[in-house]
PDB file of C-alpha atoms in Angstrom:
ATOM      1  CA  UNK A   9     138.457  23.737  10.223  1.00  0.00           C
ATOM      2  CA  UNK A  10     134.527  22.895  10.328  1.00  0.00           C
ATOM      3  CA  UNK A  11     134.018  26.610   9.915  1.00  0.00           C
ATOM      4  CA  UNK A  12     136.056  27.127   6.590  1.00  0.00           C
ATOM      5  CA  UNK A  13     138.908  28.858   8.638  1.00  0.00           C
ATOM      6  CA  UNK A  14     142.150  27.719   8.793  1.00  0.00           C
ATOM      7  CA  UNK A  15     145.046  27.094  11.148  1.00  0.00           C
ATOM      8  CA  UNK A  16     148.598  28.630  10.134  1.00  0.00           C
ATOM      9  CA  UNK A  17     152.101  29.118  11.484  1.00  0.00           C
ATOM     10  CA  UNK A  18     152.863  32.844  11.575  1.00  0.00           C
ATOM     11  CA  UNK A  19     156.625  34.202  11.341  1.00  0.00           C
ATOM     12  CA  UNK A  20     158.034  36.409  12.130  1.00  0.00           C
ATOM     13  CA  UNK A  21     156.276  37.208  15.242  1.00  0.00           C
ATOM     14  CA  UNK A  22     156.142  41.055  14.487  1.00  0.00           C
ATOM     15  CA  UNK A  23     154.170  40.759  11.905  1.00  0.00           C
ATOM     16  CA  UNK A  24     150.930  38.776  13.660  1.00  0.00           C
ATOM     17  CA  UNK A  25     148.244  40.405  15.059  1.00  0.00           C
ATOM     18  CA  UNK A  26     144.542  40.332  15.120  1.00  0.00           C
ATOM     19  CA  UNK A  27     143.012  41.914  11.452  1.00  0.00           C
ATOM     20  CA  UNK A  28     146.408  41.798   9.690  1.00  0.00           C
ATOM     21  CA  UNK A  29     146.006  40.819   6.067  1.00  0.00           C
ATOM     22  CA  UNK A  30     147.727  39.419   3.795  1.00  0.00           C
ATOM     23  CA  UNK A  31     147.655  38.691  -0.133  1.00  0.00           C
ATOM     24  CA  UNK A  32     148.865  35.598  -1.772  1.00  0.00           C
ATOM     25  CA  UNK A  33     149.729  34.149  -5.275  1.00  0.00           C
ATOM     26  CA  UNK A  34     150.962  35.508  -8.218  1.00  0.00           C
ATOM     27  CA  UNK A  35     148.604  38.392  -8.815  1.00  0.00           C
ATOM     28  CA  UNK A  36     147.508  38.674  -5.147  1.00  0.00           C
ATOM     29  CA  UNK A  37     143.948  36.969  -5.889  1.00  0.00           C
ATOM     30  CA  UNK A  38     143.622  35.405  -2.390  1.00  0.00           C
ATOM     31  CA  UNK A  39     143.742  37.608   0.889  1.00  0.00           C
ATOM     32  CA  UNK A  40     144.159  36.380   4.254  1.00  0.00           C
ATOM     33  CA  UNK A  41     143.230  37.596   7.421  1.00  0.00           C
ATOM     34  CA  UNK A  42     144.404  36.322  10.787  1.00  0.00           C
ATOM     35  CA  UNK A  43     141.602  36.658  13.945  1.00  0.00           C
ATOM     36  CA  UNK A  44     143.482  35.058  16.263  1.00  0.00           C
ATOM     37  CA  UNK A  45     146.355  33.576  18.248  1.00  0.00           C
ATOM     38  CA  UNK A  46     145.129  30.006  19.406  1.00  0.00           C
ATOM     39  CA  UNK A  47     148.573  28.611  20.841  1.00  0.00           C
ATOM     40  CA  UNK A  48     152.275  30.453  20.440  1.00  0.00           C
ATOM     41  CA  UNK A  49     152.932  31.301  16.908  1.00  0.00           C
ATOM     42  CA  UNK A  50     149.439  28.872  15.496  1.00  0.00           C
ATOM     43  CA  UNK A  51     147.360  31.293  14.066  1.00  0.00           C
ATOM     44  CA  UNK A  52     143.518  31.092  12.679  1.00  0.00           C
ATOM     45  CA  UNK A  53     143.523  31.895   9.055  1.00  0.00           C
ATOM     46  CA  UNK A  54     140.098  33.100   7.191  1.00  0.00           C
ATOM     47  CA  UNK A  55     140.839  33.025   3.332  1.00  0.00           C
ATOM     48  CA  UNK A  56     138.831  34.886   0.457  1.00  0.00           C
ATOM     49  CA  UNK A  57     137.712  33.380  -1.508  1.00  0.00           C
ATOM     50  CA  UNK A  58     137.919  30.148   0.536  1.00  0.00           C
ATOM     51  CA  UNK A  59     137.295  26.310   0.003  1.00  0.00           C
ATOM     52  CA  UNK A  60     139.706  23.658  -0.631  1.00  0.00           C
ATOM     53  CA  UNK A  61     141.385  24.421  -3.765  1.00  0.00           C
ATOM     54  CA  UNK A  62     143.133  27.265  -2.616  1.00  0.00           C
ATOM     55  CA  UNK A  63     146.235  26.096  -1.359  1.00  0.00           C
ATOM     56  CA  UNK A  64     146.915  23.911  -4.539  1.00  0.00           C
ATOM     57  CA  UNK A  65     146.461  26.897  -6.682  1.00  0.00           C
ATOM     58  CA  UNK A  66     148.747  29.740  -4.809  1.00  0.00           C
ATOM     59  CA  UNK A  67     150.629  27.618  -2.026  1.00  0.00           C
ATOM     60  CA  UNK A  68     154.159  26.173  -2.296  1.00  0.00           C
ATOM     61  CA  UNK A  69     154.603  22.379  -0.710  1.00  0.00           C
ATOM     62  CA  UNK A  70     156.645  22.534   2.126  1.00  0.00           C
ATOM     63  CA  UNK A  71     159.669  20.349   1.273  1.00  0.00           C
ATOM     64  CA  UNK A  72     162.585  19.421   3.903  1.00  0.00           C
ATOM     65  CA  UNK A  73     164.886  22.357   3.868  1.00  0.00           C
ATOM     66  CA  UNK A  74     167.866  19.560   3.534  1.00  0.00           C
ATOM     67  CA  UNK A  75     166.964  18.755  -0.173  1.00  0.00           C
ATOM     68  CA  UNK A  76     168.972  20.496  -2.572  1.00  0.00           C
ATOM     69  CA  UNK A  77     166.341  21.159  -4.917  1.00  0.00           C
ATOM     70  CA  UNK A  78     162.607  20.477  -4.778  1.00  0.00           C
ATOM     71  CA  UNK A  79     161.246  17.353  -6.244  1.00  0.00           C
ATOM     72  CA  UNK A  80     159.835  17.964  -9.738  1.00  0.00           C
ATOM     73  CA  UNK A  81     157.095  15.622  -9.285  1.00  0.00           C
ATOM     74  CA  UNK A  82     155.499  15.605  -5.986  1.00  0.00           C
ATOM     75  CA  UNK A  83     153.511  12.357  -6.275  1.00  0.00           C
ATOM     76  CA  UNK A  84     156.363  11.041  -7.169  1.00  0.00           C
ATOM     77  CA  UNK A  85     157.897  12.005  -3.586  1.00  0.00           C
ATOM     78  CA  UNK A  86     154.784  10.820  -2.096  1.00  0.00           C
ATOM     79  CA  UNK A  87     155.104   7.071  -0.197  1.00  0.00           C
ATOM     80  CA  UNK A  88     153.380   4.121  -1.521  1.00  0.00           C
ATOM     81  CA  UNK A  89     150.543   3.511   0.753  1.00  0.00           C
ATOM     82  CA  UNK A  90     149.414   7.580   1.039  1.00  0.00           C
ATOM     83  CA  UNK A  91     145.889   7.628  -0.055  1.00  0.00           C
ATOM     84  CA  UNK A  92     144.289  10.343   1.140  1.00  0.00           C
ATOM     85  CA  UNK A  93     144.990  14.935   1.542  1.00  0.00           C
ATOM     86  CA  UNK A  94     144.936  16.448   4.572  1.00  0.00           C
ATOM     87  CA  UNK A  95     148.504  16.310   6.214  1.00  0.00           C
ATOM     88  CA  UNK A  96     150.654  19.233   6.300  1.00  0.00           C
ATOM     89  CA  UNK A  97     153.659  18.071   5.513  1.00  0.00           C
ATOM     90  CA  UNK A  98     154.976  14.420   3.739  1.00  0.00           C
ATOM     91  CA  UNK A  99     155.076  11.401   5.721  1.00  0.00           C
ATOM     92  CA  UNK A 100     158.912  10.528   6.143  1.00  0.00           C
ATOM     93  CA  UNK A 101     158.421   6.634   7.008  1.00  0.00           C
ATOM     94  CA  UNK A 102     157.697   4.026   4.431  1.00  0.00           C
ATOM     95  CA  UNK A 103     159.820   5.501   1.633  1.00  0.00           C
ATOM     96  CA  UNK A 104     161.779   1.876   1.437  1.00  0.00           C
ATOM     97  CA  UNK A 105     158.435   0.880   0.303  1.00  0.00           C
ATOM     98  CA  UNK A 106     157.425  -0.166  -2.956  1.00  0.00           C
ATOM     99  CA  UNK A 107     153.835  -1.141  -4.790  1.00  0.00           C
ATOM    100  CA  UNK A 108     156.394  -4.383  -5.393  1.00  0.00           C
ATOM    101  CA  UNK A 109     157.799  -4.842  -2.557  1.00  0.00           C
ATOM    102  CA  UNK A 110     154.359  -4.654  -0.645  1.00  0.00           C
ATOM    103  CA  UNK A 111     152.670  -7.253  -2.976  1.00  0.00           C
ATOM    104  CA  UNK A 112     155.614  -9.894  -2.299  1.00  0.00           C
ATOM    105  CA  UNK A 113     155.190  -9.084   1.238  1.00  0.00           C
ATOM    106  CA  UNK A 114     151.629 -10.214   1.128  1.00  0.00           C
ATOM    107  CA  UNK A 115     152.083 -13.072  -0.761  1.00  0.00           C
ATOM    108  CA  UNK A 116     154.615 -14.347   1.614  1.00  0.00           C
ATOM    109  CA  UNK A 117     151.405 -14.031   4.129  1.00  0.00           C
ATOM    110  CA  UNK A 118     152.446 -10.774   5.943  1.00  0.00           C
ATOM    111  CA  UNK A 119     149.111  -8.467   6.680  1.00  0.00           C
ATOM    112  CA  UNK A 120     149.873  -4.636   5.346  1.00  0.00           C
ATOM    113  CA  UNK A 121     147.444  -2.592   7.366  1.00  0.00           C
ATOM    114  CA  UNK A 122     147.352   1.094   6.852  1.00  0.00           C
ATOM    115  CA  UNK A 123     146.208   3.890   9.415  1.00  0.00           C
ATOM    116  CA  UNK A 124     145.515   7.507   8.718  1.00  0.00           C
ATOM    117  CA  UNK A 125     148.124  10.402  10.328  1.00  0.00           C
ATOM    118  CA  UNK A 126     147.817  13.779   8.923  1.00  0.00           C
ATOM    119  CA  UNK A 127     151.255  15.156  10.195  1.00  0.00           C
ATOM    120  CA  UNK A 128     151.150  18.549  11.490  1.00  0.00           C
ATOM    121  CA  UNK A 129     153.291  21.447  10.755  1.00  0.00           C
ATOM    122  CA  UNK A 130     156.389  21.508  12.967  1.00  0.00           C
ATOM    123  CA  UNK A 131     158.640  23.692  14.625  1.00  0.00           C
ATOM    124  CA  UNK A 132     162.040  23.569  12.941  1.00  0.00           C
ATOM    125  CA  UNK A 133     164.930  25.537  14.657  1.00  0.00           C
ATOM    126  CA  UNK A 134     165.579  27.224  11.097  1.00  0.00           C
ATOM    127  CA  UNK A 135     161.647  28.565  11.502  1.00  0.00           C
ATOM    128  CA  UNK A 136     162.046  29.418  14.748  1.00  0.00           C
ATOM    129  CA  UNK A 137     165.685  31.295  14.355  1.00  0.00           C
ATOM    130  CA  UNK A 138     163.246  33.647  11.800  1.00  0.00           C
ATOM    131  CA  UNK A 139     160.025  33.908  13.956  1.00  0.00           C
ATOM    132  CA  UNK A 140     162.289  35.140  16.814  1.00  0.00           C
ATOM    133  CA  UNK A 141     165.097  36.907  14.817  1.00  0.00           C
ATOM    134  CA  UNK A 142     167.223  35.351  16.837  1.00  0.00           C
ATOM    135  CA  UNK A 143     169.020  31.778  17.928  1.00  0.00           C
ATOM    136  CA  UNK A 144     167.270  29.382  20.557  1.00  0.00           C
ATOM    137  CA  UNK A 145     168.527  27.456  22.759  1.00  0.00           C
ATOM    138  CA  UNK A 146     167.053  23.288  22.375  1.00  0.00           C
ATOM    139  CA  UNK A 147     165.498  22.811  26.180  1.00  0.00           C
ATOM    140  CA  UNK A 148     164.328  19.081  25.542  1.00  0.00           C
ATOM    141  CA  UNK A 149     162.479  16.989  23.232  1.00  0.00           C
ATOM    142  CA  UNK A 150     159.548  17.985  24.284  1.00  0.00           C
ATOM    143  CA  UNK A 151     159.774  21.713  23.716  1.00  0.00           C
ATOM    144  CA  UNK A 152     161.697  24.945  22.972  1.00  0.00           C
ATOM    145  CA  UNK A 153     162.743  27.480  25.696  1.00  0.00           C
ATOM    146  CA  UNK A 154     162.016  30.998  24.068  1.00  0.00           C
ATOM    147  CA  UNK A 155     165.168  33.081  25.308  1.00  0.00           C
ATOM    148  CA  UNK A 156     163.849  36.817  25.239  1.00  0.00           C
ATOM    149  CA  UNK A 157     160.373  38.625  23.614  1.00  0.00           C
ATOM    150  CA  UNK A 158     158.232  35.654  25.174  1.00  0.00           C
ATOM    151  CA  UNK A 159     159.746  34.241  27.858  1.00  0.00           C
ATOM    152  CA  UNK A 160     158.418  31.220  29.813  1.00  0.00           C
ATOM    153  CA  UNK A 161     156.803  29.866  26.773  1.00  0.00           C
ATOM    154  CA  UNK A 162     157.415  26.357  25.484  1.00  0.00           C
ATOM    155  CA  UNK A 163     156.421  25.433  21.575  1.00  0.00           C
ATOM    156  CA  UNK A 164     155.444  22.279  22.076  1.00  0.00           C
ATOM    157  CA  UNK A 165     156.565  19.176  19.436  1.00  0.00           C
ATOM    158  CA  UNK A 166     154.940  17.782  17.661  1.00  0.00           C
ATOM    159  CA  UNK A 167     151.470  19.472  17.654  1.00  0.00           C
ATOM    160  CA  UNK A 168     148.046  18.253  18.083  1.00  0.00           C
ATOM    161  CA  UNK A 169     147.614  15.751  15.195  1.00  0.00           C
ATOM    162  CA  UNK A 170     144.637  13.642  13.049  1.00  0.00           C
ATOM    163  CA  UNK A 171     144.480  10.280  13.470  1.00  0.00           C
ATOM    164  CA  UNK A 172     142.244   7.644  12.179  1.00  0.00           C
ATOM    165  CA  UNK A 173     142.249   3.646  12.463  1.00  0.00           C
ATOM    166  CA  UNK A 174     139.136   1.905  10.356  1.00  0.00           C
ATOM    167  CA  UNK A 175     137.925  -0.771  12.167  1.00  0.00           C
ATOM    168  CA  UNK A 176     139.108  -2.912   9.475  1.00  0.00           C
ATOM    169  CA  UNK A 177     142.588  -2.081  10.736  1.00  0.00           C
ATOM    170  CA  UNK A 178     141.929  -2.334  14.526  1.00  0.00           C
ATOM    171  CA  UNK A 179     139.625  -5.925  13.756  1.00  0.00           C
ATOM    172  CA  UNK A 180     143.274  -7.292  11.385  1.00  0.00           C
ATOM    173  CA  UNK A 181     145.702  -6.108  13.757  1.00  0.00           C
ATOM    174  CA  UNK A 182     143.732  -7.548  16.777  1.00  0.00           C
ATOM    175  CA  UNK A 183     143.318 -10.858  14.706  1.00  0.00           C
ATOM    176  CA  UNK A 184     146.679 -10.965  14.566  1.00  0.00           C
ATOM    177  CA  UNK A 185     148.165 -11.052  17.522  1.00  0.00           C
ATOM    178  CA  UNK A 186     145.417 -13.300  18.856  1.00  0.00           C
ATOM    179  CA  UNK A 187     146.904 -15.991  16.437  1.00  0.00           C
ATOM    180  CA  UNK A 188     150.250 -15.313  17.673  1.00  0.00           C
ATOM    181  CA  UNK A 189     151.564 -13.051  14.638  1.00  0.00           C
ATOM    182  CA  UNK A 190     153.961  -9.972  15.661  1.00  0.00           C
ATOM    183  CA  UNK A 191     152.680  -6.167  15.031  1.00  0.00           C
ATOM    184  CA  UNK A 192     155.910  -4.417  12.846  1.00  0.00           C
ATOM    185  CA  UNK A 193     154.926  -0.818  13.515  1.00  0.00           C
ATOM    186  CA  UNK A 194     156.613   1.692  10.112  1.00  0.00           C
ATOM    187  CA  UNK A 195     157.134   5.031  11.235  1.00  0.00           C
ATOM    188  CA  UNK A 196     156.150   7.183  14.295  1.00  0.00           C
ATOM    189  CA  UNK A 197     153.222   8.663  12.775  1.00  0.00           C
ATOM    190  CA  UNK A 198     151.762   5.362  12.589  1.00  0.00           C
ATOM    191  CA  UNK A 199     152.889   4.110  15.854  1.00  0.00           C
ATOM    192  CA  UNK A 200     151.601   7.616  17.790  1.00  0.00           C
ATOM    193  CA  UNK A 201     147.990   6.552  15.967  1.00  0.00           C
ATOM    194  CA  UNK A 202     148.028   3.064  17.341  1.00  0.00           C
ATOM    195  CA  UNK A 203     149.173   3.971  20.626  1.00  0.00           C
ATOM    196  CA  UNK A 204     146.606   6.607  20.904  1.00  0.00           C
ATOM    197  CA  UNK A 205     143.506   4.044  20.519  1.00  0.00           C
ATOM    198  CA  UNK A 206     145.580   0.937  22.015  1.00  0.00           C
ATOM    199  CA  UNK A 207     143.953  -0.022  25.609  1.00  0.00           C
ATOM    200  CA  UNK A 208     146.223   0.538  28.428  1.00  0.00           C
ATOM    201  CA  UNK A 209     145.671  -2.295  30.138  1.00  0.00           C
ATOM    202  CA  UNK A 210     145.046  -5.452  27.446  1.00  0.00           C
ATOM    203  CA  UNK A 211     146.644  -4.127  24.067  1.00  0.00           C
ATOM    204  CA  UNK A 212     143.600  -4.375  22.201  1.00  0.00           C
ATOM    205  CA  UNK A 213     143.382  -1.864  19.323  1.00  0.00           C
ATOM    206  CA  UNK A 214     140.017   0.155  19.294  1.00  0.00           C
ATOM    207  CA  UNK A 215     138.964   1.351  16.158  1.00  0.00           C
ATOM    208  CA  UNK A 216     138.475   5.726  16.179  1.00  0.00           C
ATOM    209  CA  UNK A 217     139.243   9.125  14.742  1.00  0.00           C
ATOM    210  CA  UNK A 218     140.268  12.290  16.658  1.00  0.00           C
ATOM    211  CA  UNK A 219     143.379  14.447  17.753  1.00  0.00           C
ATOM    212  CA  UNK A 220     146.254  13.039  19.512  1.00  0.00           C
ATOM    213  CA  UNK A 221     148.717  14.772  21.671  1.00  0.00           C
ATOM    214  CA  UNK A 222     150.837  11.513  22.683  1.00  0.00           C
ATOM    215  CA  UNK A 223     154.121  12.455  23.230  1.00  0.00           C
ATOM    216  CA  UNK A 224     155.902   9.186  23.635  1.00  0.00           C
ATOM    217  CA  UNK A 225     159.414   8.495  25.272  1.00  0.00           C
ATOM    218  CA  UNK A 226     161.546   6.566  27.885  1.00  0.00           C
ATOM    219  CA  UNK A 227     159.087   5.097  30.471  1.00  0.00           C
ATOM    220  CA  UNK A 228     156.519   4.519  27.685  1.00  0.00           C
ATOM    221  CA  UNK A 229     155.380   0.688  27.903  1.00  0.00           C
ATOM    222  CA  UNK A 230     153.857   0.098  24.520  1.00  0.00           C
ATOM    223  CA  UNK A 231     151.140  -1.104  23.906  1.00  0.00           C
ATOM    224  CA  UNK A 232     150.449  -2.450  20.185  1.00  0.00           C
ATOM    225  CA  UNK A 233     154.180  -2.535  18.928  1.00  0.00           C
ATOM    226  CA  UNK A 234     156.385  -5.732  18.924  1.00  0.00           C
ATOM    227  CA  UNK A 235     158.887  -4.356  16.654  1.00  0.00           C
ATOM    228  CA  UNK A 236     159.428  -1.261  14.946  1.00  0.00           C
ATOM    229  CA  UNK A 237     160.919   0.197  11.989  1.00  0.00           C
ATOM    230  CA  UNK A 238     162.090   3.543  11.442  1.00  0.00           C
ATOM    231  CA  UNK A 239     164.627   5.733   9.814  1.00  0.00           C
ATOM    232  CA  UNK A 240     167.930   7.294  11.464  1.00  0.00           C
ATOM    233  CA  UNK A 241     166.631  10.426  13.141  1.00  0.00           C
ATOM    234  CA  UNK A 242     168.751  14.171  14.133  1.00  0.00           C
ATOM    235  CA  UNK A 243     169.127  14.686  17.397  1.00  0.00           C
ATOM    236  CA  UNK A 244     167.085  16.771  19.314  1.00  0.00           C
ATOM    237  CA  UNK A 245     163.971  15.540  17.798  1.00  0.00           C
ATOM    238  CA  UNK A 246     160.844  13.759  18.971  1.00  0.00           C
ATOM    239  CA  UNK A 247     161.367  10.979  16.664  1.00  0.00           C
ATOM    240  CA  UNK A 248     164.468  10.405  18.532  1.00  0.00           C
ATOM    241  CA  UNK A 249     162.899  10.506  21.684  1.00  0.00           C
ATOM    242  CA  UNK A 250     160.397   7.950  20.631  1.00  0.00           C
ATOM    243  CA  UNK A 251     162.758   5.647  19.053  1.00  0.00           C
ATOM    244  CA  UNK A 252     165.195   5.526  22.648  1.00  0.00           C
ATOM    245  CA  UNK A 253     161.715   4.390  24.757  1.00  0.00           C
ATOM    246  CA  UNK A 254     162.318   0.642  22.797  1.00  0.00           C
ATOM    247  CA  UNK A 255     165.589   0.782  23.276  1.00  0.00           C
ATOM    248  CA  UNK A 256     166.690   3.182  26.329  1.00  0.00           C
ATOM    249  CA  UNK A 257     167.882   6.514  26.009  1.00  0.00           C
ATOM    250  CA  UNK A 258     171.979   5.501  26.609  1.00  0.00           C
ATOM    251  CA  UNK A 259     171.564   2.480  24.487  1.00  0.00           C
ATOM    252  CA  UNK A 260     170.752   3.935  21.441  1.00  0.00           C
ATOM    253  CA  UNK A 261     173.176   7.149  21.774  1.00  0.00           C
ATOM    254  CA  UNK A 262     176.175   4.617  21.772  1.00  0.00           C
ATOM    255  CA  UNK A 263     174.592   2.527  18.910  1.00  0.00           C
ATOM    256  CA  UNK A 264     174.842   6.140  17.195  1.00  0.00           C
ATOM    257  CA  UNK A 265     177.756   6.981  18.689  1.00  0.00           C
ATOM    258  CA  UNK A 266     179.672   3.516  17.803  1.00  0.00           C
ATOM    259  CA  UNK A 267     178.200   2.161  14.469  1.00  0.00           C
ATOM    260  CA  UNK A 268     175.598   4.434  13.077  1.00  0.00           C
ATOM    261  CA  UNK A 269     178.215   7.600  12.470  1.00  0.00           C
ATOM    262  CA  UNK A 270     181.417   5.568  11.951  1.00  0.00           C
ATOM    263  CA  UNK A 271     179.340   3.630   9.696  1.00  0.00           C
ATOM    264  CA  UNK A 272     178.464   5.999   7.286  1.00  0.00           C
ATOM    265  CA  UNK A 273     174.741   5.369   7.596  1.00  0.00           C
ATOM    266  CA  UNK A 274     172.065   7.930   6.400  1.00  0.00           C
ATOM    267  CA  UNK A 275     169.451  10.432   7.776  1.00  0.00           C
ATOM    268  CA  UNK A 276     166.252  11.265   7.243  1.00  0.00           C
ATOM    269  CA  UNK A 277     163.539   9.795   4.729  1.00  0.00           C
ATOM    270  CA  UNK A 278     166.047   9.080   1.606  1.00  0.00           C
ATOM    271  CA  UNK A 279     168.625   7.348   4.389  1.00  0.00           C
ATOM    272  CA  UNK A 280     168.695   4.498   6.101  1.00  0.00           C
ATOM    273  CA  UNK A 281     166.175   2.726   8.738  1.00  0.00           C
ATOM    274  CA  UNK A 282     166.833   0.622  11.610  1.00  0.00           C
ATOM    275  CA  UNK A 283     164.597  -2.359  12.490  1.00  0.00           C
ATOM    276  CA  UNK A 284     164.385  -3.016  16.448  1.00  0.00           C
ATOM    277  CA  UNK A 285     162.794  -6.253  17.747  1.00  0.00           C
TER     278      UNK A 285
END
């Protein structure tokens, strides 16, 4: 944050409170201190010493807990077109994509325009299962219902999130479509971005930076997507709620349901990916 603090996930919950420090990295050279509760379980962090480097000198990366083993290179797990630090966790989109691939898409006259999502830290039912020390029970797509210990509260996914679309890439993709091309959208990050700065009534993409809250499912009209391409997502995920407002909720549980699962197709960023037009 502007004022050198930080913002952190906290579990378990027993452990949070106001003033509680903490001491990280091999010899305990860092200590954190949390000063407050800002939503349920997000935390402000102040770290001594501070500044940027920290993390990359006594954090771990936070890798999918379905990968057998960590990457040993993490650039190399990195997709093509990220450029720039600040999300919290990898980008799962895009990982068909090669520096190949996207050159001999250009050439064949297709416009690659980038936008900036740093991806916030989520909620997985393993974390929560630990924060709570016990099971939850899935609610909706939206949200978690807490059983017991805080009840009524709902953990909202995703989280508040950084976006930012140059006005290079609002002035292409508005080009674009003015000439008649299409607008393939890769990945939800991307596509929450562009709907966030799309105007509700003519399309047009406005060029900006801020936070974005868009949760986006059935209902949604879109706005600045004429086809889109992502991967095969779990259920019970907001990915998955996204992806069934293009196609309808029932529609895309029997595609699942009928070829997806009988077809042997994969999950998550090293599966498979579905185009839908």
């Amino acid at each position: 944050m502007e004022d050198g603090t930080w913002h952190c996930l906290v579990l378990p919950a027993p452990v949070a409170a106001p003033g509680e420090r903490f001491r990280f990295g091999t010899d305990g050279e860092v200590t954190g201190e949390l000063l407050h509760e800002e939503s349920v379980g997000v935390w402000r962090l102040r770290l001594e010493p501070g500044g940027m480097d920290v993390l990359s000198r006594v954090g771990q990366i936070a890798y999918p807990d379905y990968l057998d083993k960590d990457p040993e290179d993490p650039e190399y797990y990195q997709t093509s077109l990220a450029s720039r630090p600040g999300a919290t966790l990898f980008p799962s989109a895009a990982r068909h994509f090669t520096p190949e691939m996207l050159d001999s898409l250009r050439e064949q006259g297709v416009h690659v325009v980038e936008v900036t999502h740093f991806i916030a830290a989520r909620w997985q039912h393993g974390y929560l299962r630990e924060w709570l020390g016990q099971d939850v029970e899935w609610a909706d797509d939206e949200g978690v219902d807490v059983p017991s210990g805080r009840a009524g509260v709902s953990l909202p996914f995703p989280r508040a999130e950084r976006y930012e679309v140059s006005l290079r890439a609002a002035d292409t993709l508005n080009e674009r479509r003015r000439a008649g091309g299409r607008i393939l959208v890769c990945g939800t990050s991307a596509l929450r971005a562009l709907e966030t700065v799309a105007d509700d009534r003519t399309g047009r993409v406005w060029p900006g930076s801020g936070w974005t809250n868009l949760i986006l499912g059935p209902g949604h009209r879109f706005k600045v997507c004429d086809s889109f391409l992502t991967n095969f997502h779990m259920p019970q995920s907001s990915e998955l709620r996204l992806t069934s407002a293009f196609t309808g909720a029932p529609e895309l549980l029997r595609v699942y349901r009928e070829e997806v699962l009988p077809g042997g197709y994969l999950f998550n960023e090293f599966g498979d990916s579905m185009l839908i037009l």
